Amino acid sequence: MSDPVEPDRQAAARTELLARQVRGRSGTRASPSPALPVEGGRQRWEGRAIHRGSLLVANFVSAFESLWANRLRSLLTTLGVVIGVAAVIAAMTLTQGASVLIQARLSVLGTNTLLIIPGAATSSGAFSSLGSQQSLTQGDADALAPIPHVVQVSPVLSLGAQVIYGSQNWNTRIQGVYPGYRQIQGWEVASGRWLNAHDELTGLPVAVLGQVVANSLFGPSGTNPVGQTIRIGTQMFRVVGVLQPKGSFGAFSQDDVVFVPFTAALIRLKNSSYVDQIQVLVDKAEHVDAVQRAVNATLVKRHRIGAGSPADFQIRNANQLLQTAQQATQTLTLLLVGIAGISLTVGGIGIMNIMLVSVTERTREIGIRMAVGARRRDIRNQFLIEALTLSSLGGILGIALGLLVGWLMTTNFGVPFVPQPLSILLAFGVSALVGVTFGFYPAVRAARLDPIIALRTE
């Protein structure tokens, strides 16, 4: 059976040995030469620097030995910090990816585009649900065309439908648009042609396919889509063109779409008096604000909205949509970081609790160290370094776990994985700050112990 006093003797021996080494170095270098006062001052400065460095190394060694001796307890203590830091990293990764995705989608509209959607905004400025209030008509879109600096206007009628060719079928979105929609959205034709004025005036059942739809319906058979007949719902349409791919943003593919003439969509697919949105292309970016005011005045007049009454539509340009999306992302980020901050606080309290327990358990060891020459600041620094090591270790593990969780979430939600180095450094810095903050009180408490009382403690 081992002697219970043996650990104390070993700790005292290690501390005494370190103290002798430090005193030896300090004493050797602290004796100045009277003949060379400048040289003696430099030697004293170097001696003090070596002395402080040796004490710091000794404190780190002692802290690591103490933590290693209680490995399981140290690991469990860091769990709160691990969860908090992991939550911060995962939240930041997800919101950054969502921000990048939203910006990429809005950039497709261009800086000269106005988007008009039905429904009034709330008092806080948030969008109401798209389509929750029908208020825009085809006549509204036609009334905007004569406004100066307006290049193109198109109403958009959207619906989801099953598209069938032979034995192949594909569920996609159908959009009825004016011919000018191609210029508004910047679509390029890969084969065949785009919708023209004759198609729109006569309501011909013709369709232009996105690449995803074309590949899904005609890829297996290798048939050229142009000139073929497809069925949309119960209506037959002739394919007149295929668009060049635009790419995807996460799970959303811009190429998973079929365009048909607005009149054909209204007659054959979605008989409605209202449209889902109106898009306007302005000739130059500097005219966007003036055109937006003119569009607002025109629609207010057409809808007979009185002074002071809220409009039943919303007009947004690309910059406003981008700002709104960024504000929403920042709000979500602050919310998630706030929740993670609570977890970090709980982790810090756990560190403080364990450090207080450690001070109580090692009271006799502290007394022995003081008895053989350790100063109060050495005791304080040792426990402070232990707390800092615990929180830093939790921060490193939390960063690794947070990146893994963030990658899994962004992959699952189809959002780009864009970890920010600044966020990672900030999370690690906060974890270290938590250790210093919550470890300070136990360290000071250990340093203020009376050596005589500490030595009497069993």
Short mmCIF file of C-alpha atoms in Angstrom, two decimals:
data_model
loop_
_atom_site.label_atom_id
_atom_site.label_comp_id
_atom_site.label_asym_id
_atom_site.label_seq_id
_atom_site.Cartn_x
_atom_site.Cartn_y
_atom_site.Cartn_z
CA MET A 1 0.00 0.00 0.00
CA SER A 2 1.44 3.40 -1.01
CA ASP A 3 2.35 6.06 1.51
CA PRO A 4 -0.34 8.84 1.39
CA VAL A 5 2.30 11.48 2.24
CA GLU A 6 4.50 10.44 -0.72
CA PRO A 7 2.76 12.67 -3.37
CA ASP A 8 3.27 15.70 -1.15
CA ARG A 9 6.92 14.85 -0.71
CA GLN A 10 7.37 14.45 -4.45
CA ALA A 11 5.60 17.75 -5.19
CA ALA A 12 7.70 19.50 -2.56
CA ALA A 13 10.85 17.99 -3.98
CA ARG A 14 9.99 19.12 -7.52
CA THR A 15 9.13 22.61 -6.35
CA GLU A 16 12.26 22.89 -4.26
CA LEU A 17 14.38 21.72 -7.17
CA LEU A 18 12.80 24.30 -9.51
CA ALA A 19 13.18 27.02 -6.89
CA ARG A 20 16.88 26.16 -6.45
CA GLN A 21 17.42 26.22 -10.19
CA VAL A 22 15.72 29.59 -10.49
CA ARG A 23 17.59 31.02 -7.50
CA GLY A 24 20.81 29.64 -8.88
CA ARG A 25 20.29 31.28 -12.27
CA SER A 26 19.15 34.51 -10.68
CA GLY A 27 22.04 34.60 -8.27
CA THR A 28 24.61 33.94 -10.96
CA ARG A 29 23.37 36.61 -13.27
CA ALA A 30 22.30 39.16 -10.67
CA SER A 31 25.86 40.05 -9.48
CA PRO A 32 26.83 43.19 -11.37
CA SER A 33 30.39 44.18 -12.23
CA PRO A 34 31.36 47.50 -10.61
CA ALA A 35 33.82 48.20 -13.42
CA LEU A 36 31.20 47.87 -16.15
CA PRO A 37 27.90 49.40 -14.92
CA VAL A 38 26.22 49.30 -18.36
CA GLU A 39 27.19 45.70 -18.92
CA GLY A 40 26.07 44.87 -15.37
CA GLY A 41 22.66 46.44 -15.97
CA ARG A 42 22.16 44.40 -19.12
CA GLN A 43 23.15 41.27 -17.25
CA ARG A 44 20.65 42.04 -14.50
CA TRP A 45 17.92 42.60 -17.09
CA GLU A 46 18.79 39.33 -18.81
CA GLY A 47 18.86 37.57 -15.46
CA ARG A 48 15.38 38.82 -14.56
CA ALA A 49 14.07 37.81 -17.98
CA ILE A 50 15.50 34.30 -17.60
CA HIS A 51 14.12 34.16 -14.06
CA ARG A 52 10.60 35.05 -15.22
CA GLY A 53 10.84 32.65 -18.15
CA SER A 54 11.95 29.82 -15.89
CA LEU A 55 9.10 30.44 -13.48
CA LEU A 56 6.61 30.54 -16.34
CA VAL A 57 7.93 27.24 -17.71
CA ALA A 58 7.84 25.74 -14.23
CA ASN A 59 4.23 26.87 -13.80
CA PHE A 60 3.22 25.41 -17.16
CA VAL A 61 4.93 22.10 -16.37
CA SER A 62 3.27 21.91 -12.99
CA ALA A 63 -0.15 22.81 -14.48
CA PHE A 64 0.09 20.16 -17.18
CA GLU A 65 1.19 17.53 -14.67
CA SER A 66 -1.77 18.35 -12.46
CA LEU A 67 -4.24 18.21 -15.37
CA TRP A 68 -2.74 14.99 -16.68
CA ALA A 69 -3.04 13.38 -13.26
CA ASN A 70 -6.82 14.04 -13.45
CA ARG A 71 -7.36 13.44 -17.15
CA LEU A 72 -10.98 12.34 -17.06
CA ARG A 73 -12.04 15.16 -14.76
CA SER A 74 -10.19 17.69 -16.92
CA LEU A 75 -11.86 16.39 -20.08
CA LEU A 76 -15.33 16.50 -18.53
CA THR A 77 -14.66 20.02 -17.26
CA THR A 78 -13.95 21.24 -20.79
CA LEU A 79 -17.22 19.88 -22.20
CA GLY A 80 -19.10 23.10 -21.52
CA VAL A 81 -16.50 25.13 -23.39
CA VAL A 82 -16.36 22.52 -26.17
CA ILE A 83 -20.12 22.71 -26.71
CA GLY A 84 -20.15 26.50 -26.55
CA VAL A 85 -17.30 26.98 -29.04
CA ALA A 86 -18.67 24.27 -31.33
CA ALA A 87 -22.06 26.01 -31.33
CA VAL A 88 -20.43 29.33 -32.22
CA ILE A 89 -18.40 27.85 -35.09
CA ALA A 90 -21.32 25.81 -36.45
CA ALA A 91 -23.69 28.81 -36.25
CA MET A 92 -21.21 31.13 -37.95
CA THR A 93 -20.47 28.57 -40.66
CA LEU A 94 -24.16 28.03 -41.40
CA THR A 95 -25.07 31.72 -41.46
CA GLN A 96 -22.03 32.62 -43.57
CA GLY A 97 -22.94 29.93 -46.06
CA ALA A 98 -26.55 31.13 -46.15
CA SER A 99 -25.35 34.70 -46.69
CA VAL A 100 -23.14 33.67 -49.59
CA LEU A 101 -26.02 31.71 -51.12
CA ILE A 102 -28.47 34.62 -50.82
CA GLN A 103 -26.00 37.11 -52.26
CA ALA A 104 -25.32 34.82 -55.20
CA ARG A 105 -29.02 34.43 -55.91
CA LEU A 106 -29.73 38.14 -55.70
CA SER A 107 -26.74 38.99 -57.85
CA VAL A 108 -28.46 37.12 -60.69
CA LEU A 109 -31.09 39.86 -60.81
CA GLY A 110 -28.48 42.48 -61.60
CA THR A 111 -28.25 46.01 -60.23
CA ASN A 112 -30.72 47.46 -62.77
CA THR A 113 -33.65 45.19 -61.95
CA LEU A 114 -36.77 45.99 -59.94
CA LEU A 115 -38.81 43.22 -58.39
CA ILE A 116 -42.47 43.93 -57.61
CA ILE A 117 -44.32 41.41 -55.48
CA PRO A 118 -47.86 41.45 -54.10
CA GLY A 119 -48.62 41.98 -50.43
CA ALA A 120 -47.83 44.75 -47.95
CA ALA A 121 -44.77 44.84 -45.73
CA THR A 122 -45.24 44.68 -41.96
CA SER A 123 -44.55 47.65 -39.74
CA SER A 124 -41.03 46.35 -39.03
CA GLY A 125 -40.26 46.24 -42.73
CA ALA A 126 -40.24 42.45 -43.09
CA PHE A 127 -41.70 40.92 -46.21
CA SER A 128 -45.11 39.35 -46.00
CA SER A 129 -45.38 35.87 -47.39
CA LEU A 130 -45.06 35.87 -51.16
CA GLY A 131 -48.42 35.23 -52.77
CA SER A 132 -50.35 35.57 -49.53
CA GLN A 133 -52.15 38.59 -50.98
CA GLN A 134 -52.95 38.78 -54.68
CA SER A 135 -52.92 42.37 -55.91
CA LEU A 136 -50.82 42.62 -59.08
CA THR A 137 -52.29 42.09 -62.54
CA GLN A 138 -51.06 41.87 -66.10
CA GLY A 139 -52.50 45.35 -66.62
CA ASP A 140 -50.14 46.67 -63.93
CA ALA A 141 -47.16 45.27 -65.82
CA ASP A 142 -48.35 46.78 -69.12
CA ALA A 143 -48.87 50.16 -67.41
CA LEU A 144 -45.19 50.27 -66.35
CA ALA A 145 -43.77 49.85 -69.84
CA PRO A 146 -44.17 53.57 -70.89
CA ILE A 147 -42.20 54.84 -67.84
CA PRO A 148 -38.98 56.55 -68.98
CA HIS A 149 -35.76 54.50 -68.69
CA VAL A 150 -37.72 51.23 -68.48
CA VAL A 151 -36.20 48.81 -70.98
CA GLN A 152 -38.26 45.67 -70.37
CA VAL A 153 -41.23 44.64 -68.24
CA SER A 154 -42.55 41.15 -67.69
CA PRO A 155 -45.23 39.70 -65.45
CA VAL A 156 -44.41 36.25 -64.08
CA LEU A 157 -46.97 33.50 -63.59
CA SER A 158 -45.46 30.57 -61.68
CA LEU A 159 -46.67 27.07 -60.94
CA GLY A 160 -45.28 23.60 -60.35
CA ALA A 161 -46.19 20.81 -62.74
CA GLN A 162 -45.24 17.38 -63.99
CA VAL A 163 -43.57 17.47 -67.41
CA ILE A 164 -43.71 14.27 -69.46
CA TYR A 165 -41.93 13.14 -72.62
CA GLY A 166 -42.42 9.50 -73.66
CA SER A 167 -41.70 7.38 -70.61
CA GLN A 168 -39.73 10.13 -68.89
CA ASN A 169 -41.29 12.60 -66.48
CA TRP A 170 -39.94 15.39 -64.35
CA ASN A 171 -41.50 17.61 -61.68
CA THR A 172 -40.37 21.18 -62.22
CA ARG A 173 -41.51 24.80 -62.07
CA ILE A 174 -43.26 26.45 -65.00
CA GLN A 175 -43.05 30.20 -65.58
CA GLY A 176 -45.22 32.16 -67.98
CA VAL A 177 -43.32 35.28 -69.04
CA TYR A 178 -43.12 37.96 -71.74
CA PRO A 179 -40.39 37.65 -74.40
CA GLY A 180 -38.45 40.47 -72.68
CA TYR A 181 -37.89 38.25 -69.64
CA ARG A 182 -34.80 36.73 -71.26
CA GLN A 183 -33.07 40.14 -71.29
CA ILE A 184 -34.16 40.90 -67.71
CA GLN A 185 -32.71 37.67 -66.35
CA GLY A 186 -29.80 37.37 -68.76
CA TRP A 187 -30.68 33.94 -70.16
CA GLU A 188 -28.74 32.63 -73.17
CA VAL A 189 -30.12 30.10 -75.63
CA ALA A 190 -28.05 26.94 -76.19
CA SER A 191 -30.13 25.55 -79.09
CA GLY A 192 -33.33 26.55 -80.87
CA ARG A 193 -34.78 29.93 -80.00
CA TRP A 194 -36.37 31.97 -77.21
CA LEU A 195 -40.03 33.01 -77.02
CA ASN A 196 -41.02 35.77 -79.45
CA ALA A 197 -43.80 38.34 -79.77
CA HIS A 198 -45.86 36.08 -82.07
CA ASP A 199 -45.84 33.31 -79.47
CA GLU A 200 -47.07 35.76 -76.86
CA LEU A 201 -49.77 37.42 -78.99
CA THR A 202 -51.26 34.15 -80.20
CA GLY A 203 -50.70 32.18 -77.00
CA LEU A 204 -48.93 29.37 -78.86
CA PRO A 205 -48.22 26.28 -76.76
CA VAL A 206 -44.43 26.46 -77.06
CA ALA A 207 -41.81 25.97 -74.36
CA VAL A 208 -38.15 26.70 -73.68
CA LEU A 209 -36.43 24.21 -71.39
CA GLY A 210 -33.75 24.69 -68.78
CA GLN A 211 -30.78 22.33 -68.93
CA VAL A 212 -31.91 20.22 -65.98
CA VAL A 213 -35.33 19.58 -67.51
CA ALA A 214 -33.85 18.90 -70.96
CA ASN A 215 -31.34 16.41 -69.55
CA SER A 216 -33.97 14.70 -67.40
CA LEU A 217 -36.48 14.23 -70.24
CA PHE A 218 -34.27 13.76 -73.29
CA GLY A 219 -30.90 12.72 -71.83
CA PRO A 220 -31.65 8.99 -71.50
CA SER A 221 -32.80 8.67 -75.14
CA GLY A 222 -30.30 11.14 -76.62
CA THR A 223 -33.10 12.90 -78.54
CA ASN A 224 -32.72 16.53 -79.60
CA PRO A 225 -35.35 18.37 -77.50
CA VAL A 226 -36.00 21.11 -80.09
CA GLY A 227 -39.11 20.26 -82.11
CA GLN A 228 -40.32 17.57 -79.72
CA THR A 229 -43.68 17.68 -77.97
CA ILE A 230 -43.95 17.47 -74.20
CA ARG A 231 -46.93 17.36 -71.90
CA ILE A 232 -47.23 19.89 -69.08
CA GLY A 233 -50.06 18.78 -66.84
CA THR A 234 -52.78 17.99 -69.38
CA GLN A 235 -51.58 20.38 -72.09
CA MET A 236 -49.25 19.62 -74.98
CA PHE A 237 -46.38 22.05 -75.70
CA ARG A 238 -43.78 22.06 -78.46
CA VAL A 239 -40.17 22.63 -77.40
CA VAL A 240 -38.64 25.52 -79.38
CA GLY A 241 -35.41 26.01 -77.46
CA VAL A 242 -33.03 24.90 -74.71
CA LEU A 243 -31.22 27.36 -72.45
CA GLN A 244 -27.59 27.44 -71.48
CA PRO A 245 -26.97 26.36 -67.88
CA LYS A 246 -26.72 28.98 -65.16
CA GLY A 247 -25.74 26.71 -62.31
CA SER A 248 -27.08 25.95 -58.87
CA PHE A 249 -27.06 27.58 -55.47
CA GLY A 250 -27.08 24.73 -53.02
CA ALA A 251 -30.20 22.66 -53.57
CA PHE A 252 -31.78 25.32 -55.79
CA SER A 253 -31.07 24.91 -59.49
CA GLN A 254 -31.77 27.85 -61.79
CA ASP A 255 -31.87 25.44 -64.72
CA ASP A 256 -34.74 23.39 -63.33
CA VAL A 257 -37.41 25.46 -65.11
CA VAL A 258 -39.64 25.58 -68.22
CA PHE A 259 -40.58 28.94 -69.76
CA VAL A 260 -43.78 29.35 -71.75
CA PRO A 261 -45.53 32.44 -73.16
CA PHE A 262 -47.43 34.34 -70.50
CA THR A 263 -50.68 34.15 -72.50
CA ALA A 264 -50.31 30.40 -72.96
CA ALA A 265 -49.69 29.89 -69.25
CA LEU A 266 -52.72 32.03 -68.40
CA ILE A 267 -55.04 30.19 -70.79
CA ARG A 268 -53.75 26.62 -70.54
CA LEU A 269 -52.06 26.18 -67.15
CA LYS A 270 -53.09 28.75 -64.52
CA ASN A 271 -56.24 30.70 -65.14
CA SER A 272 -55.82 33.61 -62.76
CA SER A 273 -56.61 37.32 -62.74
CA TYR A 274 -53.40 38.04 -60.86
CA VAL A 275 -49.70 37.54 -61.47
CA ASP A 276 -47.13 36.32 -58.95
CA GLN A 277 -44.60 39.08 -59.59
CA ILE A 278 -43.51 41.75 -62.05
CA GLN A 279 -39.90 42.32 -63.07
CA VAL A 280 -38.65 45.59 -64.55
CA LEU A 281 -35.31 46.23 -66.26
CA VAL A 282 -33.94 49.80 -66.06
CA ASP A 283 -31.49 51.11 -68.65
CA LYS A 284 -28.84 52.39 -66.17
CA ALA A 285 -28.11 51.90 -62.50
CA GLU A 286 -28.33 55.65 -61.78
CA HIS A 287 -31.95 55.67 -63.01
CA VAL A 288 -33.11 52.86 -60.72
CA ASP A 289 -34.29 55.12 -57.90
CA ALA A 290 -36.21 57.44 -60.22
CA VAL A 291 -37.86 54.51 -61.98
CA GLN A 292 -38.73 52.93 -58.64
CA ARG A 293 -40.53 56.12 -57.56
CA ALA A 294 -42.36 56.28 -60.88
CA VAL A 295 -43.39 52.63 -60.62
CA ASN A 296 -44.66 53.19 -57.09
CA ALA A 297 -46.69 56.25 -58.15
CA THR A 298 -48.19 54.38 -61.10
CA LEU A 299 -49.25 51.38 -59.04
CA VAL A 300 -50.59 53.51 -56.18
CA LYS A 301 -52.74 55.36 -58.70
CA ARG A 302 -53.94 52.18 -60.40
CA HIS A 303 -54.76 50.48 -57.09
CA ARG A 304 -56.43 53.65 -55.75
CA ILE A 305 -54.47 53.62 -52.53
CA GLY A 306 -55.22 56.67 -50.37
CA ALA A 307 -52.66 58.87 -48.67
CA GLY A 308 -51.36 57.24 -45.48
CA SER A 309 -52.75 53.83 -46.39
CA PRO A 310 -50.26 50.95 -46.78
CA ALA A 311 -49.59 49.80 -50.32
CA ASP A 312 -50.70 46.32 -51.32
CA PHE A 313 -47.42 45.68 -53.15
CA GLN A 314 -43.69 45.93 -52.51
CA ILE A 315 -40.98 47.22 -54.79
CA ARG A 316 -37.42 46.13 -54.18
CA ASN A 317 -34.28 46.61 -56.18
CA ALA A 318 -31.38 44.20 -55.98
CA ASN A 319 -29.43 46.31 -53.47
CA GLN A 320 -32.43 46.55 -51.12
CA LEU A 321 -33.02 42.82 -51.33
CA LEU A 322 -29.35 42.22 -50.58
CA GLN A 323 -29.45 44.57 -47.56
CA THR A 324 -32.61 42.93 -46.26
CA ALA A 325 -31.06 39.48 -46.60
CA GLN A 326 -27.89 40.62 -44.84
CA GLN A 327 -29.89 42.09 -41.98
CA ALA A 328 -31.79 38.84 -41.59
CA THR A 329 -28.54 36.87 -41.62
CA GLN A 330 -26.94 39.16 -39.04
CA THR A 331 -29.97 38.85 -36.78
CA LEU A 332 -29.83 35.07 -37.03
CA THR A 333 -26.10 35.13 -36.33
CA LEU A 334 -26.54 37.26 -33.22
CA LEU A 335 -29.30 34.97 -31.98
CA LEU A 336 -27.21 31.82 -32.43
CA VAL A 337 -24.06 33.40 -30.99
CA GLY A 338 -26.09 34.57 -28.00
CA ILE A 339 -27.25 31.03 -27.35
CA ALA A 340 -23.67 29.80 -27.72
CA GLY A 341 -22.54 32.52 -25.29
CA ILE A 342 -24.83 31.06 -22.65
CA SER A 343 -23.20 27.66 -23.16
CA LEU A 344 -19.74 29.24 -22.83
CA THR A 345 -20.78 30.92 -19.59
CA VAL A 346 -21.99 27.60 -18.22
CA GLY A 347 -18.69 26.04 -19.28
CA GLY A 348 -16.78 28.80 -17.51
CA ILE A 349 -18.75 28.23 -14.32
CA GLY A 350 -17.86 24.55 -14.57
CA ILE A 351 -14.17 25.44 -14.83
CA MET A 352 -14.44 27.70 -11.79
CA ASN A 353 -16.16 24.96 -9.81
CA ILE A 354 -13.52 22.36 -10.66
CA MET A 355 -10.69 24.78 -9.92
CA LEU A 356 -12.18 25.57 -6.49
CA VAL A 357 -12.38 21.84 -5.80
CA SER A 358 -8.78 21.48 -6.95
CA VAL A 359 -7.63 24.25 -4.60
CA THR A 360 -9.37 22.52 -1.69
CA GLU A 361 -7.87 19.13 -2.56
CA ARG A 362 -4.35 20.54 -2.95
CA THR A 363 -4.28 22.84 0.06
CA ARG A 364 -1.46 20.88 1.72
CA GLU A 365 0.55 20.87 -1.51
CA ILE A 366 0.13 24.66 -1.74
CA GLY A 367 1.37 25.01 1.84
CA ILE A 368 4.45 22.88 1.13
CA ARG A 369 5.29 24.91 -1.94
CA MET A 370 5.01 28.13 -0.03
CA ALA A 371 7.18 26.65 2.71
CA VAL A 372 10.01 25.85 0.30
CA GLY A 373 10.00 29.30 -1.28
CA ALA A 374 7.16 29.58 -3.76
CA ARG A 375 5.64 33.07 -3.78
CA ARG A 376 1.92 33.83 -3.79
CA ARG A 377 2.02 34.96 -7.40
CA ASP A 378 3.64 31.63 -8.37
CA ILE A 379 0.70 29.78 -6.79
CA ARG A 380 -1.76 32.15 -8.46
CA ASN A 381 -0.13 31.79 -11.87
CA GLN A 382 -0.06 28.01 -11.61
CA PHE A 383 -3.82 27.73 -11.05
CA LEU A 384 -4.50 30.44 -13.60
CA ILE A 385 -2.48 28.53 -16.18
CA GLU A 386 -4.41 25.36 -15.36
CA ALA A 387 -7.72 27.15 -15.99
CA LEU A 388 -6.37 28.72 -19.18
CA THR A 389 -5.15 25.33 -20.39
CA LEU A 390 -8.53 23.73 -19.72
CA SER A 391 -10.46 26.40 -21.60
CA SER A 392 -7.96 26.52 -24.48
CA LEU A 393 -8.13 22.75 -24.86
CA GLY A 394 -11.92 23.02 -24.88
CA GLY A 395 -11.66 25.76 -27.50
CA ILE A 396 -9.50 23.63 -29.82
CA LEU A 397 -11.79 20.62 -29.48
CA GLY A 398 -14.84 22.88 -29.95
CA ILE A 399 -13.43 24.38 -33.15
CA ALA A 400 -12.83 20.94 -34.63
CA LEU A 401 -16.30 19.75 -33.59
CA GLY A 402 -17.94 22.98 -34.79
CA LEU A 403 -16.32 22.73 -38.23
CA LEU A 404 -17.50 19.13 -38.52
CA VAL A 405 -21.06 20.02 -37.49
CA GLY A 406 -21.04 23.09 -39.75
CA TRP A 407 -19.89 21.00 -42.70
CA LEU A 408 -22.63 18.43 -42.06
CA MET A 409 -25.33 21.12 -41.78
CA THR A 410 -24.26 23.08 -44.86
CA THR A 411 -24.02 19.87 -46.87
CA ASN A 412 -27.46 18.77 -45.70
CA PHE A 413 -29.07 22.16 -46.41
CA GLY A 414 -27.28 22.65 -49.73
CA VAL A 415 -25.45 25.76 -48.49
CA PRO A 416 -21.82 26.59 -49.39
CA PHE A 417 -19.28 25.64 -46.72
CA VAL A 418 -17.30 28.83 -46.12
CA PRO A 419 -15.57 28.81 -42.70
CA GLN A 420 -14.23 32.20 -41.71
CA PRO A 421 -10.70 32.28 -40.14
CA LEU A 422 -11.64 35.39 -38.16
CA SER A 423 -14.60 33.58 -36.60
CA ILE A 424 -12.36 30.66 -35.63
CA LEU A 425 -9.74 32.92 -34.05
CA LEU A 426 -12.47 34.89 -32.27
CA ALA A 427 -14.04 31.71 -30.86
CA PHE A 428 -10.65 30.49 -29.60
CA GLY A 429 -9.91 33.89 -28.05
CA VAL A 430 -13.27 33.89 -26.27
CA SER A 431 -12.65 30.39 -24.90
CA ALA A 432 -9.25 31.50 -23.54
CA LEU A 433 -10.86 34.61 -22.04
CA VAL A 434 -13.47 32.41 -20.35
CA GLY A 435 -10.68 30.38 -18.75
CA VAL A 436 -8.85 33.44 -17.46
CA THR A 437 -12.04 35.10 -16.21
CA PHE A 438 -13.51 32.12 -14.40
CA GLY A 439 -10.15 30.79 -13.22
CA PHE A 440 -9.02 34.04 -11.65
CA TYR A 441 -11.00 33.75 -8.42
CA PRO A 442 -9.85 30.17 -7.58
CA ALA A 443 -6.26 31.19 -8.39
CA VAL A 444 -6.41 34.21 -6.10
CA ARG A 445 -8.02 32.11 -3.39
CA ALA A 446 -5.18 29.59 -3.61
CA ALA A 447 -2.56 32.34 -3.49
CA ARG A 448 -4.07 33.86 -0.34
CA LEU A 449 -3.90 30.66 1.69
CA ASP A 450 -1.97 30.87 4.94
CA PRO A 451 1.05 28.52 4.58
CA ILE A 452 0.84 27.38 8.22
CA ILE A 453 -2.86 26.58 8.03
CA ALA A 454 -2.35 24.95 4.63
CA LEU A 455 0.40 22.69 6.03
CA ARG A 456 -1.87 21.58 8.85
CA THR A 457 -4.58 20.57 6.37
CA GLU A 458 -4.84 16.82 5.84
#
